[in-house]
Amino acid sequence: MGAASFPGHSLAGLRHCTTRRLAAILSGLTPLAVALAACSSGQPAAHLPSKSTPITAPSSARSPTSPSPGASQAAVIAAYTAYFPVSKAAEAAPAAQAEGILAPYAAQPYLGHVLAQMATYRTQHEVLSGTLVPHVTQVHVSGPQATVHDCQDASQAGLADSVTGKVIPGTTGSARTYLIAALSRGTDGRWRLTSLSHVAVSCEPVPSPSS
């Protein structure tokens, strides 16, 4: 099992690797990184940690100066889950507005790489369409740094032609897309993404022993 996390993202040359294409547009994978992540079938499932963290959290991505562990996890989840609809909105917005939309949710230099690749995608007329549903399975918080594991449902998402608005055939995502995100808490108290990695296997959340 290997995770690929690189600045920038591209879907070129991956027409038959739909999960990889969607993961690329979300996490900033280069064409080489996506290829190395493998497009062949038969990949084993990644059993995620059994201890799960509820995805329900306050809508604010801010955290207090000295947050409790539970408050920190809730703020991290809120920031992480908010990133995806915000990223989609930034991609659809005029280029001049994209940075302002994303800045509260993604930190530099990751933000700069995402914006640069969004510009590239505009020239290719490809945008994310549909709905992505995060399923956070574990959150680790250590001071101002955090890691999130997500077995995301991308089965209702795909890529669309920004000119025609039509979904590109064969680009529907996977119901088990394994993502690992890193976040950092800024001096303003907000948690922001600093990287987003796609693990090149499907995921299968393991129920909590208490469930």
PDB file of C-alpha atoms in Angstrom:
ATOM      1  CA  MET A   1       0.000   0.000   0.000  1.00  0.00           C
ATOM      2  CA  GLY A   2       1.486   3.316  -1.030  1.00  0.00           C
ATOM      3  CA  ALA A   3       0.270   6.867  -0.888  1.00  0.00           C
ATOM      4  CA  ALA A   4       1.021   9.410  -3.578  1.00  0.00           C
ATOM      5  CA  SER A   5       0.952  13.082  -2.645  1.00  0.00           C
ATOM      6  CA  PHE A   6       2.425  15.682  -4.949  1.00  0.00           C
ATOM      7  CA  PRO A   7       1.880  19.332  -5.804  1.00  0.00           C
ATOM      8  CA  GLY A   8      -0.370  19.989  -8.774  1.00  0.00           C
ATOM      9  CA  HIS A   9      -2.794  17.595 -10.384  1.00  0.00           C
ATOM     10  CA  SER A  10      -3.510  16.253 -13.849  1.00  0.00           C
ATOM     11  CA  LEU A  11      -5.952  13.809 -15.377  1.00  0.00           C
ATOM     12  CA  ALA A  12      -4.255  13.602 -18.749  1.00  0.00           C
ATOM     13  CA  GLY A  13      -3.711  10.085 -20.082  1.00  0.00           C
ATOM     14  CA  LEU A  14      -5.866   8.459 -17.387  1.00  0.00           C
ATOM     15  CA  ARG A  15      -9.183   8.111 -19.191  1.00  0.00           C
ATOM     16  CA  HIS A  16      -9.690   4.545 -17.970  1.00  0.00           C
ATOM     17  CA  CYS A  17      -8.586   5.086 -14.365  1.00  0.00           C
ATOM     18  CA  THR A  18     -11.623   6.941 -13.100  1.00  0.00           C
ATOM     19  CA  THR A  19     -10.909   6.704  -9.374  1.00  0.00           C
ATOM     20  CA  ARG A  20      -7.351   7.895  -9.951  1.00  0.00           C
ATOM     21  CA  ARG A  21      -8.602  10.796 -12.078  1.00  0.00           C
ATOM     22  CA  LEU A  22     -11.008  11.984  -9.397  1.00  0.00           C
ATOM     23  CA  ALA A  23      -8.404  11.506  -6.687  1.00  0.00           C
ATOM     24  CA  ALA A  24      -5.949  13.480  -8.787  1.00  0.00           C
ATOM     25  CA  ILE A  25      -8.204  16.470  -9.177  1.00  0.00           C
ATOM     26  CA  LEU A  26      -8.793  16.448  -5.428  1.00  0.00           C
ATOM     27  CA  SER A  27      -5.383  15.743  -4.001  1.00  0.00           C
ATOM     28  CA  GLY A  28      -2.934  17.311  -6.438  1.00  0.00           C
ATOM     29  CA  LEU A  29      -1.374  14.258  -8.053  1.00  0.00           C
ATOM     30  CA  THR A  30       0.897  14.611 -11.054  1.00  0.00           C
ATOM     31  CA  PRO A  31       0.373  12.251 -14.034  1.00  0.00           C
ATOM     32  CA  LEU A  32       3.463  10.237 -13.015  1.00  0.00           C
ATOM     33  CA  ALA A  33       2.290   9.936  -9.416  1.00  0.00           C
ATOM     34  CA  VAL A  34      -1.131   8.730 -10.508  1.00  0.00           C
ATOM     35  CA  ALA A  35       0.423   6.194 -12.862  1.00  0.00           C
ATOM     36  CA  LEU A  36       2.665   4.908 -10.073  1.00  0.00           C
ATOM     37  CA  ALA A  37      -0.416   4.597  -7.862  1.00  0.00           C
ATOM     38  CA  ALA A  38      -1.520   1.910 -10.366  1.00  0.00           C
ATOM     39  CA  CYS A  39      -4.637   1.635 -12.501  1.00  0.00           C
ATOM     40  CA  SER A  40      -4.824  -2.130 -12.605  1.00  0.00           C
ATOM     41  CA  SER A  41      -7.682  -4.024 -10.978  1.00  0.00           C
ATOM     42  CA  GLY A  42      -7.329  -6.537  -8.183  1.00  0.00           C
ATOM     43  CA  GLN A  43      -5.833  -4.157  -5.639  1.00  0.00           C
ATOM     44  CA  PRO A  44      -6.349  -5.371  -2.034  1.00  0.00           C
ATOM     45  CA  ALA A  45      -8.631  -3.434   0.271  1.00  0.00           C
ATOM     46  CA  ALA A  46      -6.993  -1.299   2.934  1.00  0.00           C
ATOM     47  CA  HIS A  47      -8.557  -2.004   6.313  1.00  0.00           C
ATOM     48  CA  LEU A  48      -8.708   1.323   8.042  1.00  0.00           C
ATOM     49  CA  PRO A  49      -8.251   1.799  11.799  1.00  0.00           C
ATOM     50  CA  SER A  50     -11.133   0.420  13.831  1.00  0.00           C
ATOM     51  CA  LYS A  51     -11.378   3.495  16.025  1.00  0.00           C
ATOM     52  CA  SER A  52     -13.599   5.901  14.163  1.00  0.00           C
ATOM     53  CA  THR A  53     -14.371   9.551  14.763  1.00  0.00           C
ATOM     54  CA  PRO A  54     -17.933  10.777  14.086  1.00  0.00           C
ATOM     55  CA  ILE A  55     -18.112  13.003  11.042  1.00  0.00           C
ATOM     56  CA  THR A  56     -20.660  15.312  12.682  1.00  0.00           C
ATOM     57  CA  ALA A  57     -18.838  18.462  13.767  1.00  0.00           C
ATOM     58  CA  PRO A  58     -19.332  22.206  14.188  1.00  0.00           C
ATOM     59  CA  SER A  59     -19.465  24.097  10.896  1.00  0.00           C
ATOM     60  CA  SER A  60     -16.623  26.409  11.889  1.00  0.00           C
ATOM     61  CA  ALA A  61     -13.040  25.462  11.053  1.00  0.00           C
ATOM     62  CA  ARG A  62     -11.736  27.582  13.923  1.00  0.00           C
ATOM     63  CA  SER A  63     -10.441  26.192  17.205  1.00  0.00           C
ATOM     64  CA  PRO A  64      -9.777  27.914  20.534  1.00  0.00           C
ATOM     65  CA  THR A  65      -6.287  28.840  21.739  1.00  0.00           C
ATOM     66  CA  SER A  66      -6.109  25.822  24.059  1.00  0.00           C
ATOM     67  CA  PRO A  67      -8.637  23.367  22.647  1.00  0.00           C
ATOM     68  CA  SER A  68      -9.590  20.106  24.306  1.00  0.00           C
ATOM     69  CA  PRO A  69      -8.746  16.918  22.346  1.00  0.00           C
ATOM     70  CA  GLY A  70     -12.400  16.473  21.387  1.00  0.00           C
ATOM     71  CA  ALA A  71     -12.743  20.087  20.266  1.00  0.00           C
ATOM     72  CA  SER A  72      -9.560  19.841  18.213  1.00  0.00           C
ATOM     73  CA  GLN A  73     -10.754  16.692  16.431  1.00  0.00           C
ATOM     74  CA  ALA A  74     -14.128  18.273  15.718  1.00  0.00           C
ATOM     75  CA  ALA A  75     -12.479  21.386  14.274  1.00  0.00           C
ATOM     76  CA  VAL A  76     -10.155  19.277  12.117  1.00  0.00           C
ATOM     77  CA  ILE A  77     -13.074  17.236  10.747  1.00  0.00           C
ATOM     78  CA  ALA A  78     -15.046  20.413  10.042  1.00  0.00           C
ATOM     79  CA  ALA A  79     -12.122  21.956   8.150  1.00  0.00           C
ATOM     80  CA  TYR A  80     -11.406  18.767   6.202  1.00  0.00           C
ATOM     81  CA  THR A  81     -14.975  18.048   5.126  1.00  0.00           C
ATOM     82  CA  ALA A  82     -15.547  21.696   4.192  1.00  0.00           C
ATOM     83  CA  TYR A  83     -12.566  21.644   1.827  1.00  0.00           C
ATOM     84  CA  PHE A  84     -14.260  19.534  -0.855  1.00  0.00           C
ATOM     85  CA  PRO A  85     -17.352  21.643  -1.615  1.00  0.00           C
ATOM     86  CA  VAL A  86     -15.239  24.786  -1.273  1.00  0.00           C
ATOM     87  CA  SER A  87     -12.657  23.407  -3.709  1.00  0.00           C
ATOM     88  CA  LYS A  88     -15.420  22.588  -6.175  1.00  0.00           C
ATOM     89  CA  ALA A  89     -16.814  26.117  -5.818  1.00  0.00           C
ATOM     90  CA  ALA A  90     -13.368  27.644  -6.333  1.00  0.00           C
ATOM     91  CA  GLU A  91     -12.846  25.591  -9.475  1.00  0.00           C
ATOM     92  CA  ALA A  92     -16.148  26.796 -10.907  1.00  0.00           C
ATOM     93  CA  ALA A  93     -15.564  30.442  -9.949  1.00  0.00           C
ATOM     94  CA  PRO A  94     -13.650  33.020 -12.011  1.00  0.00           C
ATOM     95  CA  ALA A  95      -9.906  32.522 -11.669  1.00  0.00           C
ATOM     96  CA  ALA A  96      -9.493  35.854  -9.871  1.00  0.00           C
ATOM     97  CA  GLN A  97     -11.814  34.671  -7.075  1.00  0.00           C
ATOM     98  CA  ALA A  98     -10.467  31.152  -6.580  1.00  0.00           C
ATOM     99  CA  GLU A  99      -7.672  32.038  -4.164  1.00  0.00           C
ATOM    100  CA  GLY A 100      -9.968  34.015  -1.885  1.00  0.00           C
ATOM    101  CA  ILE A 101     -12.411  31.103  -1.770  1.00  0.00           C
ATOM    102  CA  LEU A 102      -9.764  28.486  -0.973  1.00  0.00           C
ATOM    103  CA  ALA A 103      -7.420  30.454   1.315  1.00  0.00           C
ATOM    104  CA  PRO A 104      -9.396  29.761   4.520  1.00  0.00           C
ATOM    105  CA  TYR A 105      -9.203  26.009   3.829  1.00  0.00           C
ATOM    106  CA  ALA A 106      -5.782  25.323   2.256  1.00  0.00           C
ATOM    107  CA  ALA A 107      -2.356  26.584   3.324  1.00  0.00           C
ATOM    108  CA  GLN A 108       0.618  27.562   1.216  1.00  0.00           C
ATOM    109  CA  PRO A 109       2.441  26.103  -0.607  1.00  0.00           C
ATOM    110  CA  TYR A 110      -0.312  23.538  -1.185  1.00  0.00           C
ATOM    111  CA  LEU A 111      -2.798  26.299  -2.006  1.00  0.00           C
ATOM    112  CA  GLY A 112      -0.562  27.729  -4.699  1.00  0.00           C
ATOM    113  CA  HIS A 113      -0.105  24.355  -6.366  1.00  0.00           C
ATOM    114  CA  VAL A 114      -3.852  23.691  -6.379  1.00  0.00           C
ATOM    115  CA  LEU A 115      -4.579  27.099  -7.891  1.00  0.00           C
ATOM    116  CA  ALA A 116      -1.942  26.583 -10.579  1.00  0.00           C
ATOM    117  CA  GLN A 117      -3.431  23.276 -11.564  1.00  0.00           C
ATOM    118  CA  MET A 118      -6.957  24.662 -11.554  1.00  0.00           C
ATOM    119  CA  ALA A 119      -5.716  27.094 -14.172  1.00  0.00           C
ATOM    120  CA  THR A 120      -4.442  24.147 -16.201  1.00  0.00           C
ATOM    121  CA  TYR A 121      -7.782  22.395 -15.927  1.00  0.00           C
ATOM    122  CA  ARG A 122      -9.580  25.444 -17.239  1.00  0.00           C
ATOM    123  CA  THR A 123      -7.616  25.061 -20.462  1.00  0.00           C
ATOM    124  CA  GLN A 124      -8.655  21.379 -20.623  1.00  0.00           C
ATOM    125  CA  HIS A 125     -12.336  22.197 -19.950  1.00  0.00           C
ATOM    126  CA  GLU A 126     -12.618  19.570 -17.215  1.00  0.00           C
ATOM    127  CA  VAL A 127     -14.316  20.218 -13.878  1.00  0.00           C
ATOM    128  CA  LEU A 128     -15.499  18.073 -11.006  1.00  0.00           C
ATOM    129  CA  SER A 129     -19.218  17.307 -11.095  1.00  0.00           C
ATOM    130  CA  GLY A 130     -21.520  15.664  -8.578  1.00  0.00           C
ATOM    131  CA  THR A 131     -21.165  15.055  -4.857  1.00  0.00           C
ATOM    132  CA  LEU A 132     -18.272  13.713  -2.796  1.00  0.00           C
ATOM    133  CA  VAL A 133     -19.150  12.192   0.580  1.00  0.00           C
ATOM    134  CA  PRO A 134     -16.303  11.982   3.132  1.00  0.00           C
ATOM    135  CA  HIS A 135     -16.323   9.109   5.627  1.00  0.00           C
ATOM    136  CA  VAL A 136     -13.690  10.078   8.187  1.00  0.00           C
ATOM    137  CA  THR A 137     -12.368   6.934   9.870  1.00  0.00           C
ATOM    138  CA  GLN A 138      -9.649   8.359  12.074  1.00  0.00           C
ATOM    139  CA  VAL A 139      -8.215  11.691  13.185  1.00  0.00           C
ATOM    140  CA  HIS A 140      -4.832  12.228  14.842  1.00  0.00           C
ATOM    141  CA  VAL A 141      -4.070  15.628  16.380  1.00  0.00           C
ATOM    142  CA  SER A 142      -0.639  16.576  17.703  1.00  0.00           C
ATOM    143  CA  GLY A 143      -0.427  20.227  18.678  1.00  0.00           C
ATOM    144  CA  PRO A 144      -0.976  22.355  15.573  1.00  0.00           C
ATOM    145  CA  GLN A 145      -0.674  19.365  13.194  1.00  0.00           C
ATOM    146  CA  ALA A 146      -3.335  16.808  12.305  1.00  0.00           C
ATOM    147  CA  THR A 147      -3.872  13.803  10.047  1.00  0.00           C
ATOM    148  CA  VAL A 148      -7.205  12.585   8.712  1.00  0.00           C
ATOM    149  CA  HIS A 149      -8.003   9.185   7.180  1.00  0.00           C
ATOM    150  CA  ASP A 150     -11.016   9.171   4.877  1.00  0.00           C
ATOM    151  CA  CYS A 151     -12.750   6.333   3.030  1.00  0.00           C
ATOM    152  CA  GLN A 152     -14.546   8.703   0.705  1.00  0.00           C
ATOM    153  CA  ASP A 153     -17.569   7.881  -1.429  1.00  0.00           C
ATOM    154  CA  ALA A 154     -16.976   9.362  -4.879  1.00  0.00           C
ATOM    155  CA  SER A 155     -19.499   7.131  -6.627  1.00  0.00           C
ATOM    156  CA  GLN A 156     -21.828  10.083  -7.257  1.00  0.00           C
ATOM    157  CA  ALA A 157     -19.039  12.265  -8.660  1.00  0.00           C
ATOM    158  CA  GLY A 158     -17.393  12.473 -12.043  1.00  0.00           C
ATOM    159  CA  LEU A 159     -15.768  14.877 -14.449  1.00  0.00           C
ATOM    160  CA  ALA A 160     -17.728  17.213 -16.681  1.00  0.00           C
ATOM    161  CA  ASP A 161     -16.933  19.255 -19.756  1.00  0.00           C
ATOM    162  CA  SER A 162     -17.038  22.870 -18.576  1.00  0.00           C
ATOM    163  CA  VAL A 163     -18.169  24.022 -22.028  1.00  0.00           C
ATOM    164  CA  THR A 164     -21.126  21.669 -22.505  1.00  0.00           C
ATOM    165  CA  GLY A 165     -21.819  20.899 -18.853  1.00  0.00           C
ATOM    166  CA  LYS A 166     -22.119  17.210 -19.717  1.00  0.00           C
ATOM    167  CA  VAL A 167     -20.499  14.514 -17.600  1.00  0.00           C
ATOM    168  CA  ILE A 168     -17.604  12.829 -19.395  1.00  0.00           C
ATOM    169  CA  PRO A 169     -18.483   9.132 -19.908  1.00  0.00           C
ATOM    170  CA  GLY A 170     -16.536   6.673 -17.800  1.00  0.00           C
ATOM    171  CA  THR A 171     -15.383   9.133 -15.164  1.00  0.00           C
ATOM    172  CA  THR A 172     -17.557   8.111 -12.221  1.00  0.00           C
ATOM    173  CA  GLY A 173     -15.534   7.637  -9.040  1.00  0.00           C
ATOM    174  CA  SER A 174     -15.298   4.832  -6.509  1.00  0.00           C
ATOM    175  CA  ALA A 175     -17.420   4.370  -3.395  1.00  0.00           C
ATOM    176  CA  ARG A 176     -14.223   3.500  -1.502  1.00  0.00           C
ATOM    177  CA  THR A 177     -11.610   6.135  -2.234  1.00  0.00           C
ATOM    178  CA  TYR A 178      -8.868   6.076   0.399  1.00  0.00           C
ATOM    179  CA  LEU A 179      -7.503   9.550   1.191  1.00  0.00           C
ATOM    180  CA  ILE A 180      -5.079  10.748   3.858  1.00  0.00           C
ATOM    181  CA  ALA A 181      -4.937  14.472   4.587  1.00  0.00           C
ATOM    182  CA  ALA A 182      -2.513  16.574   6.615  1.00  0.00           C
ATOM    183  CA  LEU A 183      -3.741  19.791   8.199  1.00  0.00           C
ATOM    184  CA  SER A 184      -2.081  22.594  10.120  1.00  0.00           C
ATOM    185  CA  ARG A 185      -3.603  25.095  12.547  1.00  0.00           C
ATOM    186  CA  GLY A 186      -2.640  28.663  11.682  1.00  0.00           C
ATOM    187  CA  THR A 187      -2.068  31.603  13.982  1.00  0.00           C
ATOM    188  CA  ASP A 188      -5.664  32.631  13.303  1.00  0.00           C
ATOM    189  CA  GLY A 189      -6.909  29.349  14.819  1.00  0.00           C
ATOM    190  CA  ARG A 190      -8.097  27.871  11.530  1.00  0.00           C
ATOM    191  CA  TRP A 191      -7.173  24.377  10.389  1.00  0.00           C
ATOM    192  CA  ARG A 192      -6.064  24.239   6.732  1.00  0.00           C
ATOM    193  CA  LEU A 193      -5.046  21.404   4.437  1.00  0.00           C
ATOM    194  CA  THR A 194      -1.331  21.162   3.715  1.00  0.00           C
ATOM    195  CA  SER A 195      -1.487  17.942   1.684  1.00  0.00           C
ATOM    196  CA  LEU A 196      -3.961  15.344   0.463  1.00  0.00           C
ATOM    197  CA  SER A 197      -2.778  11.867  -0.515  1.00  0.00           C
ATOM    198  CA  HIS A 198      -4.595   9.164  -2.437  1.00  0.00           C
ATOM    199  CA  VAL A 199      -3.676   5.652  -1.318  1.00  0.00           C
ATOM    200  CA  ALA A 200      -3.604   3.293  -4.294  1.00  0.00           C
ATOM    201  CA  VAL A 201      -5.946   0.681  -2.856  1.00  0.00           C
ATOM    202  CA  SER A 202      -9.634   0.619  -2.070  1.00  0.00           C
ATOM    203  CA  CYS A 203     -10.612   1.061   1.567  1.00  0.00           C
ATOM    204  CA  GLU A 204     -12.979  -0.868   3.760  1.00  0.00           C
ATOM    205  CA  PRO A 205     -13.785   0.828   7.075  1.00  0.00           C
ATOM    206  CA  VAL A 206     -13.635  -1.518  10.052  1.00  0.00           C
ATOM    207  CA  PRO A 207     -16.513  -1.018  12.509  1.00  0.00           C
ATOM    208  CA  SER A 208     -15.686   0.159  15.985  1.00  0.00           C
ATOM    209  CA  PRO A 209     -15.695  -2.644  18.605  1.00  0.00           C
ATOM    210  CA  SER A 210     -18.413  -0.713  20.462  1.00  0.00           C
ATOM    211  CA  SER A 211     -20.755  -0.620  17.481  1.00  0.00           C
TER     212      SER A 211
END
